[in-house]
Amino acid sequence: VMKEVDILNGPVRKTILRFSIPIILGMVATQLCTVTDTVIVGRYLDKYALSAVSNAFTVLTVFLAVSGGLELGCGLLTASRKPGLGPQDLSVLICNMLFWDLAVGLLLLGGGLWGMRTFLSLINTPPEIMDTAMLYSRIYLLGLPFLMLYDLSRQILISCGESRIPLLAVLASSVVKIILDLLLVRPLGVAGVALASVLTQMLSCLFMLIYLRRTVLTCGFRFHFLDRRCFGSILRLAIPNTFQQIATASIALVKQSLLGTFGVAEISGFTCSNQLFTLIIMPVFGLSQSLVVFIAQNHSAGAANRIRSGIREAHKLTLAYISAAILSCLLFNRQLISLFSDDMAVIRCGALLLMAESWTYLFTAMKYLQEAQLRGRLKMLPYLISNLLPLGIHTVCCLLLVPRFGYSGFYLSTFISAPSGFLLSKALVKFSKISIPSVAISEHS
C-alpha cells in the first residue's frame, strides 16, 4: 500500500524533510552506484578502460537526457494534475505516459546502435580506446528502454507523494548492480560492467511496473486510452525539460571533445572530478525536485503562503549543506580523487579541477532552487531560458579558454558561467511572477 506524504497540509519543514529525504537518498544512491562503477573500472582494469567508459558514457548522456526530460515533464504533469484527478483518470494519464516513454526508448535504442561510432568520433575519442568505448555503449543501450520505464515509474510515484518505495527500489538496484559489476568485470572487462547495467535495469523495471499496477495504476493498459490531447500536455512539459537535459549533455560532449586533445590522464582526472561533483550536488538536486512537487501541488491548491515557507526552508537546508561540501573539497580533494585511481597524473588533474570548481558550487545549488520555483509554477519558458543561456555561456567560454589556457580553461569557464547562471535564474523568477503565463494543461485525460 502506498504511503503518500500529505504535501498540502502539516508543518512545512517537516513535510519537506519527510518527502525530500527519501528522494535525496535515492539520488545519492544512484550516483554512488555510478561512482562505484567508475572506481571498479579504474581499480580492476586500467586508465584506458576508464577513459573508454568515460567517452562512451558522455555520448550516452545525450540519450539519457531525452529520457530524463520526458521523466521530469511527466512527473510535473502528474504533480500538477493529481489534486483534481480520480483513480481512473490518473490511471489513464499514467498509461499514456508509459506508452510514449517506451516508444521513445525504442527509437533511441535503434538510433544509438546505428550511429554510435560516428558519435564517438565527433568527440575525438582516441583510437586506442575506440573499440572498447563502442563495446560498452552498444551493450548499455540494450537496457535503455527498461531504464526509461523504471525511471518514469519512480517519478510518477514521487509526484503522487510516495517517495519511500522509489528509495527502496534505488537501494536494491544499486546493490544488485555493484554485485554484478564485481562478478562480471574480471572475466568480461568493460563489457561486464555494461552487462551488469542492462540486467539491473531489466529487474528494476519489472519491479516498478508491478508496483505501479498494484497501486496507482488501477486498470490495465488499453489502446483506446491513448489521447492526443493528453500527449500534447505531456509534450508541453517534457520538451522544455528535454531541451535542458540535452543542452547539459551537449556541453559534456563539447568538454569531452576538448579533452580528447589532451591525453588519457586528463580524461580520467576530469571524469573522476565530474563524478564527485555530481555526487556532491545530488542532494541539492533531490531537494529541488522535491520542491518542484511541493510547489506544483500547493500552487494547484492556491496555497501561496505555504509555497513561500517551503522555499525559505529549502534555502536554509541548501546553504548549510553546500557550505560543508565546499570545505570538504578544498581540504580533501586529492584524497577524494585517489579513491578512483592511484595514477599520480590522474590524481593531479582531478584534484586541480575539483578544488577550483568547488568555489562555484553555491551558485549552482542556489540556481537549482530558483529553477524549482519556475518549474513548480509551470513557468516552462523562463525555466528553459534559465538553463540554456548559462549552458551556452559555459560552452562558449570552454571553446575560447581551453585552447588558450589548456586544462585550466575548464574551471575558468565555470567561474564565469556559474555566477551568471544564478543571477539570471533569480531575475527570471522575479520577472515571471509579474508577466509570464503558466503552461496551459488540459484537464482532459
Short mmCIF file of C-alpha atoms in Angstrom, two decimals:
data_model
loop_
_atom_site.label_atom_id
_atom_site.label_comp_id
_atom_site.label_asym_id
_atom_site.label_seq_id
_atom_site.Cartn_x
_atom_site.Cartn_y
_atom_site.Cartn_z
CA VAL A 1 0.00 0.00 0.00
CA MET A 2 1.32 3.45 -0.91
CA LYS A 3 2.09 5.81 1.97
CA GLU A 4 1.79 9.25 0.41
CA VAL A 5 3.10 12.33 2.16
CA ASP A 6 0.37 14.95 2.53
CA ILE A 7 2.12 17.83 0.79
CA LEU A 8 -0.83 20.19 1.13
CA ASN A 9 -1.09 20.09 4.94
CA GLY A 10 1.07 19.97 8.06
CA PRO A 11 4.23 21.80 9.21
CA VAL A 12 6.19 22.96 6.17
CA ARG A 13 9.70 21.99 7.27
CA LYS A 14 8.59 18.56 8.49
CA THR A 15 6.65 17.95 5.28
CA ILE A 16 9.57 18.91 3.04
CA LEU A 17 12.05 16.84 5.01
CA ARG A 18 9.78 13.80 5.19
CA PHE A 19 9.12 13.96 1.46
CA SER A 20 12.56 15.02 0.24
CA ILE A 21 14.90 12.83 2.31
CA PRO A 22 13.95 9.57 0.53
CA ILE A 23 14.28 11.35 -2.83
CA ILE A 24 17.69 12.75 -1.90
CA LEU A 25 18.89 9.38 -0.59
CA GLY A 26 17.67 7.71 -3.77
CA MET A 27 19.51 10.16 -6.00
CA VAL A 28 22.67 9.91 -3.90
CA ALA A 29 22.46 6.11 -4.02
CA THR A 30 22.09 6.22 -7.81
CA GLN A 31 25.11 8.47 -8.16
CA LEU A 32 27.10 6.41 -5.66
CA CYS A 33 26.41 3.40 -7.85
CA THR A 34 27.74 5.34 -10.86
CA VAL A 35 30.79 6.40 -8.86
CA THR A 36 31.34 2.80 -7.78
CA ASP A 37 31.20 1.77 -11.43
CA THR A 38 33.98 4.22 -12.17
CA VAL A 39 36.01 3.04 -9.16
CA ILE A 40 35.63 -0.61 -10.21
CA VAL A 41 36.72 0.12 -13.78
CA GLY A 42 39.64 2.26 -12.59
CA ARG A 43 40.83 -0.22 -9.96
CA TYR A 44 40.15 -3.58 -11.62
CA LEU A 45 41.10 -2.57 -15.17
CA ASP A 46 43.24 0.46 -16.12
CA LYS A 47 43.14 4.11 -17.14
CA TYR A 48 42.49 3.17 -20.79
CA ALA A 49 39.32 1.30 -19.82
CA LEU A 50 38.36 4.21 -17.56
CA SER A 51 38.80 6.68 -20.41
CA ALA A 52 36.83 4.44 -22.80
CA VAL A 53 33.89 4.21 -20.40
CA SER A 54 34.10 7.97 -19.82
CA ASN A 55 33.88 8.75 -23.54
CA ALA A 56 31.13 6.20 -24.09
CA PHE A 57 29.04 7.47 -21.21
CA THR A 58 29.44 11.06 -22.37
CA VAL A 59 27.69 10.10 -25.61
CA LEU A 60 25.14 8.01 -23.74
CA THR A 61 24.19 11.03 -21.62
CA VAL A 62 22.56 12.53 -24.71
CA PHE A 63 20.23 9.52 -24.89
CA LEU A 64 19.69 9.63 -21.14
CA ALA A 65 18.91 13.35 -21.45
CA VAL A 66 15.88 12.59 -23.60
CA SER A 67 14.80 10.01 -21.04
CA GLY A 68 15.35 12.44 -18.17
CA GLY A 69 13.45 15.25 -19.86
CA LEU A 70 10.47 13.02 -20.54
CA GLU A 71 10.58 11.71 -16.98
CA LEU A 72 10.69 15.19 -15.41
CA GLY A 73 7.94 16.51 -17.67
CA CYS A 74 5.64 13.58 -16.87
CA GLY A 75 6.40 13.94 -13.19
CA LEU A 76 5.50 17.61 -13.23
CA LEU A 77 2.27 16.89 -15.11
CA THR A 78 1.35 14.22 -12.56
CA ALA A 79 2.05 16.53 -9.61
CA SER A 80 0.07 19.43 -11.07
CA ARG A 81 -2.91 17.27 -12.07
CA LYS A 82 -3.13 14.82 -9.17
CA PRO A 83 -5.13 17.03 -6.74
CA GLY A 84 -8.01 17.14 -9.24
CA LEU A 85 -7.93 13.59 -10.67
CA GLY A 86 -9.81 10.47 -9.64
CA PRO A 87 -8.19 6.99 -9.70
CA GLN A 88 -9.50 6.15 -13.20
CA ASP A 89 -8.33 9.41 -14.78
CA LEU A 90 -4.94 9.11 -13.09
CA SER A 91 -4.56 5.57 -14.46
CA VAL A 92 -5.34 6.74 -17.99
CA LEU A 93 -2.78 9.52 -17.67
CA ILE A 94 -0.12 7.06 -16.45
CA CYS A 95 -0.87 4.63 -19.32
CA ASN A 96 -0.31 7.44 -21.82
CA MET A 97 2.99 8.34 -20.17
CA LEU A 98 4.29 4.77 -20.12
CA PHE A 99 3.34 4.13 -23.74
CA TRP A 100 5.09 7.19 -25.13
CA ASP A 101 8.08 6.65 -22.88
CA LEU A 102 8.55 3.13 -24.25
CA ALA A 103 8.11 4.32 -27.85
CA VAL A 104 10.81 6.96 -27.41
CA GLY A 105 13.07 4.42 -25.70
CA LEU A 106 12.91 2.02 -28.65
CA LEU A 107 13.66 4.84 -31.09
CA LEU A 108 16.69 5.87 -29.04
CA LEU A 109 17.91 2.28 -28.92
CA GLY A 110 17.80 1.96 -32.70
CA GLY A 111 19.46 5.32 -33.30
CA GLY A 112 22.21 4.60 -30.80
CA LEU A 113 23.10 1.19 -32.18
CA TRP A 114 23.24 2.63 -35.70
CA GLY A 115 25.26 5.79 -35.08
CA MET A 116 27.45 5.16 -32.02
CA ARG A 117 30.79 5.07 -33.85
CA THR A 118 30.02 8.40 -35.50
CA PHE A 119 29.06 9.94 -32.16
CA LEU A 120 32.26 8.73 -30.52
CA SER A 121 34.34 10.06 -33.40
CA LEU A 122 32.72 13.51 -33.04
CA ILE A 123 34.11 13.87 -29.51
CA ASN A 124 37.65 12.93 -30.60
CA THR A 125 37.70 9.53 -28.93
CA PRO A 126 41.35 8.36 -29.10
CA PRO A 127 41.84 5.41 -31.49
CA GLU A 128 43.35 3.21 -28.77
CA ILE A 129 40.08 3.23 -26.77
CA MET A 130 37.52 3.43 -29.62
CA ASP A 131 36.67 -0.30 -29.80
CA THR A 132 36.29 -0.56 -26.03
CA ALA A 133 34.05 2.52 -25.95
CA MET A 134 31.93 1.08 -28.77
CA LEU A 135 31.52 -2.24 -26.96
CA TYR A 136 30.42 -0.58 -23.72
CA SER A 137 27.99 1.77 -25.48
CA ARG A 138 26.20 -0.84 -27.54
CA ILE A 139 25.68 -3.22 -24.64
CA TYR A 140 24.48 -0.41 -22.34
CA LEU A 141 21.95 0.79 -24.93
CA LEU A 142 20.16 -2.56 -24.85
CA GLY A 143 18.91 -1.70 -21.38
CA LEU A 144 17.80 1.85 -22.22
CA PRO A 145 14.05 1.15 -22.78
CA PHE A 146 13.93 -0.70 -19.44
CA LEU A 147 15.78 2.13 -17.69
CA MET A 148 13.36 4.70 -19.09
CA LEU A 149 10.28 2.82 -17.89
CA TYR A 150 11.90 2.29 -14.48
CA ASP A 151 12.81 5.95 -14.05
CA LEU A 152 9.40 7.15 -15.23
CA SER A 153 7.60 4.79 -12.84
CA ARG A 154 9.67 6.11 -9.94
CA GLN A 155 8.95 9.70 -10.91
CA ILE A 156 5.22 9.05 -11.14
CA LEU A 157 5.19 7.68 -7.60
CA ILE A 158 7.22 10.61 -6.30
CA SER A 159 4.85 13.07 -7.96
CA CYS A 160 1.94 11.31 -6.25
CA GLY A 161 3.62 11.94 -2.88
CA GLU A 162 5.21 8.50 -2.39
CA SER A 163 8.99 8.76 -2.02
CA ARG A 164 9.67 5.70 0.19
CA ILE A 165 9.22 2.92 -2.39
CA PRO A 166 11.32 4.72 -5.07
CA LEU A 167 14.11 4.94 -2.49
CA LEU A 168 13.90 1.22 -1.68
CA ALA A 169 13.93 0.43 -5.39
CA VAL A 170 17.06 2.52 -5.92
CA LEU A 171 18.86 0.96 -2.95
CA ALA A 172 18.02 -2.56 -4.11
CA SER A 173 19.03 -1.91 -7.71
CA SER A 174 22.29 -0.26 -6.61
CA VAL A 175 23.25 -3.28 -4.51
CA VAL A 176 22.42 -5.66 -7.37
CA LYS A 177 24.38 -3.51 -9.84
CA ILE A 178 27.52 -3.41 -7.68
CA ILE A 179 27.39 -7.17 -7.06
CA LEU A 180 27.02 -7.87 -10.79
CA ASP A 181 29.86 -5.42 -11.54
CA LEU A 182 32.22 -7.29 -9.22
CA LEU A 183 31.18 -10.67 -10.64
CA LEU A 184 31.48 -9.71 -14.31
CA VAL A 185 34.28 -7.12 -14.52
CA ARG A 186 37.21 -9.58 -14.32
CA PRO A 187 36.01 -12.16 -16.88
CA LEU A 188 34.39 -9.68 -19.30
CA GLY A 189 36.10 -6.31 -18.69
CA VAL A 190 34.06 -3.21 -19.57
CA ALA A 191 31.53 -5.44 -21.33
CA GLY A 192 30.79 -6.99 -17.93
CA VAL A 193 30.16 -3.57 -16.39
CA ALA A 194 27.77 -2.68 -19.22
CA LEU A 195 26.01 -6.05 -19.00
CA ALA A 196 25.56 -5.55 -15.25
CA SER A 197 23.73 -2.30 -16.04
CA VAL A 198 21.40 -3.99 -18.53
CA LEU A 199 20.46 -6.83 -16.16
CA THR A 200 19.87 -4.41 -13.28
CA GLN A 201 17.70 -2.15 -15.44
CA MET A 202 15.54 -5.07 -16.55
CA LEU A 203 14.94 -6.28 -12.99
CA SER A 204 14.27 -2.75 -11.69
CA CYS A 205 11.81 -2.03 -14.50
CA LEU A 206 9.87 -5.22 -13.79
CA PHE A 207 9.59 -4.41 -10.08
CA MET A 208 8.40 -0.83 -10.59
CA LEU A 209 5.79 -1.75 -13.21
CA ILE A 210 4.38 -4.45 -10.92
CA TYR A 211 4.23 -1.98 -8.03
CA LEU A 212 2.52 0.65 -10.19
CA ARG A 213 -0.06 -1.90 -11.29
CA ARG A 214 -0.85 -2.77 -7.67
CA THR A 215 -1.20 0.85 -6.51
CA VAL A 216 -1.92 3.94 -8.62
CA LEU A 217 -2.43 2.11 -11.92
CA THR A 218 -5.88 0.77 -11.12
CA CYS A 219 -6.58 -0.59 -14.61
CA GLY A 220 -4.55 -2.33 -17.29
CA PHE A 221 -3.34 -0.68 -20.48
CA ARG A 222 -5.82 -0.25 -23.34
CA PHE A 223 -5.02 1.32 -26.71
CA HIS A 224 -8.19 3.41 -26.57
CA PHE A 225 -6.67 5.15 -23.51
CA LEU A 226 -4.21 6.90 -25.80
CA ASP A 227 -5.27 10.50 -26.30
CA ARG A 228 -3.55 13.11 -28.44
CA ARG A 229 -4.58 15.93 -26.11
CA CYS A 230 -3.05 14.10 -23.19
CA PHE A 231 0.05 13.52 -25.31
CA GLY A 232 0.12 17.24 -26.08
CA SER A 233 0.07 18.06 -22.38
CA ILE A 234 2.96 15.65 -21.81
CA LEU A 235 4.94 17.23 -24.64
CA ARG A 236 4.39 20.80 -23.42
CA LEU A 237 6.08 19.97 -20.14
CA ALA A 238 8.52 17.30 -21.36
CA ILE A 239 10.04 19.28 -24.25
CA PRO A 240 11.49 22.13 -22.12
CA ASN A 241 12.90 19.58 -19.67
CA THR A 242 14.28 17.52 -22.55
CA PHE A 243 15.94 20.56 -24.12
CA GLN A 244 17.51 21.34 -20.74
CA GLN A 245 18.77 17.78 -20.36
CA ILE A 246 20.11 17.64 -23.92
CA ALA A 247 21.82 21.01 -23.53
CA THR A 248 23.54 19.73 -20.38
CA ALA A 249 24.62 16.60 -22.22
CA SER A 250 25.82 18.69 -25.17
CA ILE A 251 28.21 20.74 -23.07
CA ALA A 252 29.55 17.44 -21.75
CA LEU A 253 30.17 16.40 -25.36
CA VAL A 254 31.97 19.67 -26.08
CA LYS A 255 34.16 19.22 -22.99
CA GLN A 256 34.92 15.62 -23.88
CA SER A 257 35.87 16.68 -27.39
CA LEU A 258 38.26 19.29 -25.99
CA LEU A 259 39.65 16.72 -23.56
CA GLY A 260 40.45 14.44 -26.48
CA THR A 261 43.19 16.89 -27.46
CA PHE A 262 44.98 16.35 -24.14
CA GLY A 263 45.54 12.76 -23.03
CA VAL A 264 44.25 9.74 -21.14
CA ALA A 265 45.29 11.13 -17.72
CA GLU A 266 43.37 14.37 -18.29
CA ILE A 267 40.28 12.48 -19.49
CA SER A 268 40.38 10.18 -16.46
CA GLY A 269 41.04 13.02 -13.98
CA PHE A 270 38.22 15.06 -15.45
CA THR A 271 35.89 12.06 -15.19
CA CYS A 272 36.74 11.48 -11.52
CA SER A 273 36.23 15.15 -10.63
CA ASN A 274 32.95 15.30 -12.54
CA GLN A 275 31.65 12.16 -10.83
CA LEU A 276 32.39 13.67 -7.42
CA PHE A 277 30.75 16.98 -8.34
CA THR A 278 27.61 15.16 -9.45
CA LEU A 279 27.57 13.16 -6.23
CA ILE A 280 28.04 16.29 -4.11
CA ILE A 281 25.38 18.33 -5.88
CA MET A 282 22.87 15.44 -5.99
CA PRO A 283 21.30 16.17 -2.57
CA VAL A 284 20.61 19.73 -3.74
CA PHE A 285 19.11 18.43 -6.96
CA GLY A 286 16.98 15.99 -4.96
CA LEU A 287 15.76 18.77 -2.69
CA SER A 288 14.95 20.94 -5.68
CA GLN A 289 12.99 18.08 -7.28
CA SER A 290 11.02 17.72 -4.05
CA LEU A 291 10.43 21.45 -4.02
CA VAL A 292 9.02 21.26 -7.56
CA VAL A 293 6.38 18.73 -6.45
CA PHE A 294 5.70 20.72 -3.26
CA ILE A 295 5.17 23.95 -5.22
CA ALA A 296 3.16 22.29 -8.02
CA GLN A 297 0.63 20.69 -5.68
CA ASN A 298 0.30 23.75 -3.44
CA HIS A 299 0.13 26.07 -6.45
CA SER A 300 -2.74 23.97 -7.79
CA ALA A 301 -4.42 24.28 -4.37
CA GLY A 302 -3.80 28.06 -4.20
CA ALA A 303 -1.62 27.88 -1.05
CA ALA A 304 0.74 30.81 -1.77
CA ASN A 305 1.89 31.32 1.83
CA ARG A 306 2.77 27.64 2.17
CA ILE A 307 4.85 27.84 -1.02
CA ARG A 308 6.81 30.82 0.32
CA SER A 309 7.52 29.00 3.58
CA GLY A 310 8.69 25.93 1.67
CA ILE A 311 11.09 27.97 -0.44
CA ARG A 312 12.61 29.59 2.67
CA GLU A 313 13.15 26.22 4.35
CA ALA A 314 14.76 24.77 1.20
CA HIS A 315 17.22 27.67 1.03
CA LYS A 316 18.26 27.22 4.67
CA LEU A 317 18.89 23.50 4.22
CA THR A 318 20.83 24.02 0.99
CA LEU A 319 23.09 26.71 2.38
CA ALA A 320 24.10 24.57 5.37
CA TYR A 321 24.83 21.51 3.25
CA ILE A 322 26.68 23.14 0.38
CA SER A 323 28.99 25.08 2.72
CA ALA A 324 30.17 21.80 4.28
CA ALA A 325 30.61 20.24 0.82
CA ILE A 326 32.78 23.12 -0.44
CA LEU A 327 35.01 22.92 2.64
CA SER A 328 35.48 19.17 2.14
CA CYS A 329 36.56 19.64 -1.49
CA LEU A 330 39.03 22.35 -0.57
CA LEU A 331 40.64 20.28 2.17
CA PHE A 332 40.49 16.74 0.82
CA ASN A 333 40.49 17.00 -3.00
CA ARG A 334 43.47 14.69 -3.58
CA GLN A 335 42.19 12.08 -1.16
CA LEU A 336 38.79 12.10 -2.86
CA ILE A 337 40.26 11.67 -6.35
CA SER A 338 42.59 8.91 -5.14
CA LEU A 339 39.52 6.79 -4.42
CA PHE A 340 39.21 6.30 -8.18
CA SER A 341 42.80 5.78 -9.23
CA ASP A 342 46.33 5.54 -7.85
CA ASP A 343 47.83 7.04 -11.03
CA MET A 344 49.51 10.27 -9.89
CA ALA A 345 48.81 12.10 -13.16
CA VAL A 346 45.10 11.27 -12.89
CA ILE A 347 45.01 12.39 -9.24
CA ARG A 348 46.77 15.66 -10.05
CA CYS A 349 44.38 16.55 -12.89
CA GLY A 350 41.26 15.55 -10.99
CA ALA A 351 42.22 17.28 -7.73
CA LEU A 352 43.02 20.53 -9.54
CA LEU A 353 39.59 20.64 -11.19
CA LEU A 354 37.71 19.58 -8.05
CA MET A 355 39.39 22.18 -5.83
CA ALA A 356 38.98 25.02 -8.31
CA GLU A 357 35.36 24.38 -9.25
CA SER A 358 34.20 23.81 -5.67
CA TRP A 359 34.13 27.59 -5.20
CA THR A 360 31.20 27.77 -7.63
CA TYR A 361 29.03 25.07 -6.04
CA LEU A 362 27.00 27.59 -4.05
CA PHE A 363 25.92 29.40 -7.22
CA THR A 364 24.92 26.11 -8.85
CA ALA A 365 22.94 24.99 -5.80
CA MET A 366 21.01 28.23 -5.49
CA LYS A 367 20.29 28.21 -9.21
CA TYR A 368 18.61 24.80 -8.83
CA LEU A 369 16.28 26.20 -6.16
CA GLN A 370 15.38 29.20 -8.31
CA GLU A 371 14.55 26.92 -11.22
CA ALA A 372 12.45 24.70 -8.96
CA GLN A 373 10.19 27.71 -8.39
CA LEU A 374 9.80 28.17 -12.14
CA ARG A 375 9.03 24.52 -12.81
CA GLY A 376 6.69 24.17 -9.85
CA ARG A 377 4.59 27.07 -11.16
CA LEU A 378 4.75 25.64 -14.71
CA LYS A 379 6.76 28.63 -15.98
CA MET A 380 8.50 26.49 -18.57
CA LEU A 381 9.75 29.21 -20.91
CA PRO A 382 11.67 31.10 -18.18
CA TYR A 383 12.92 27.74 -16.89
CA LEU A 384 14.24 26.87 -20.33
CA ILE A 385 15.96 30.26 -20.66
CA SER A 386 17.48 29.86 -17.20
CA ASN A 387 19.06 26.60 -18.30
CA LEU A 388 20.04 27.19 -21.90
CA LEU A 389 21.62 30.64 -21.64
CA PRO A 390 24.16 29.75 -18.89
CA LEU A 391 24.97 26.50 -20.69
CA GLY A 392 25.57 28.49 -23.86
CA ILE A 393 27.84 30.87 -21.95
CA HIS A 394 29.74 27.94 -20.47
CA THR A 395 30.14 26.29 -23.87
CA VAL A 396 31.47 29.46 -25.49
CA CYS A 397 33.85 30.03 -22.57
CA CYS A 398 35.21 26.49 -22.86
CA LEU A 399 35.73 26.83 -26.60
CA LEU A 400 37.58 30.13 -26.10
CA LEU A 401 39.51 29.47 -22.90
CA VAL A 402 40.58 25.80 -23.13
CA PRO A 403 42.60 26.27 -26.36
CA ARG A 404 44.22 29.37 -24.80
CA PHE A 405 44.81 28.25 -21.19
CA GLY A 406 44.80 24.47 -21.55
CA TYR A 407 43.24 22.28 -18.87
CA SER A 408 42.70 25.31 -16.59
CA GLY A 409 40.25 26.69 -19.14
CA PHE A 410 37.60 24.25 -17.86
CA TYR A 411 37.36 25.73 -14.38
CA LEU A 412 37.92 29.28 -15.62
CA SER A 413 34.79 28.81 -17.75
CA THR A 414 32.85 27.68 -14.67
CA PHE A 415 33.98 30.82 -12.80
CA ILE A 416 32.11 32.84 -15.43
CA SER A 417 29.04 30.70 -16.13
CA ALA A 418 28.03 29.63 -12.59
CA PRO A 419 27.54 33.13 -11.08
CA SER A 420 25.91 34.45 -14.23
CA GLY A 421 23.53 31.46 -14.29
CA PHE A 422 22.45 32.08 -10.72
CA LEU A 423 21.83 35.79 -11.31
CA LEU A 424 19.84 35.03 -14.44
CA SER A 425 17.64 32.45 -12.70
CA LYS A 426 16.96 34.84 -9.82
CA ALA A 427 15.94 37.59 -12.26
CA LEU A 428 13.69 35.21 -14.19
CA VAL A 429 11.90 34.10 -11.02
CA LYS A 430 11.17 37.71 -10.15
CA PHE A 431 10.13 38.60 -13.70
CA SER A 432 7.94 35.52 -14.22
CA LYS A 433 5.81 36.37 -11.18
CA ILE A 434 4.78 39.53 -12.98
CA SER A 435 4.30 38.75 -16.64
CA ILE A 436 4.98 35.21 -17.84
CA PRO A 437 1.91 32.93 -18.04
CA SER A 438 1.96 29.32 -16.93
CA VAL A 439 1.79 26.45 -19.38
CA ALA A 440 -1.83 25.55 -20.01
CA ILE A 441 -2.55 21.94 -19.17
CA SER A 442 -5.72 20.38 -20.47
CA GLU A 443 -7.87 18.62 -17.90
CA HIS A 444 -8.83 16.00 -20.44
CA SER A 445 -7.21 12.62 -19.87
#
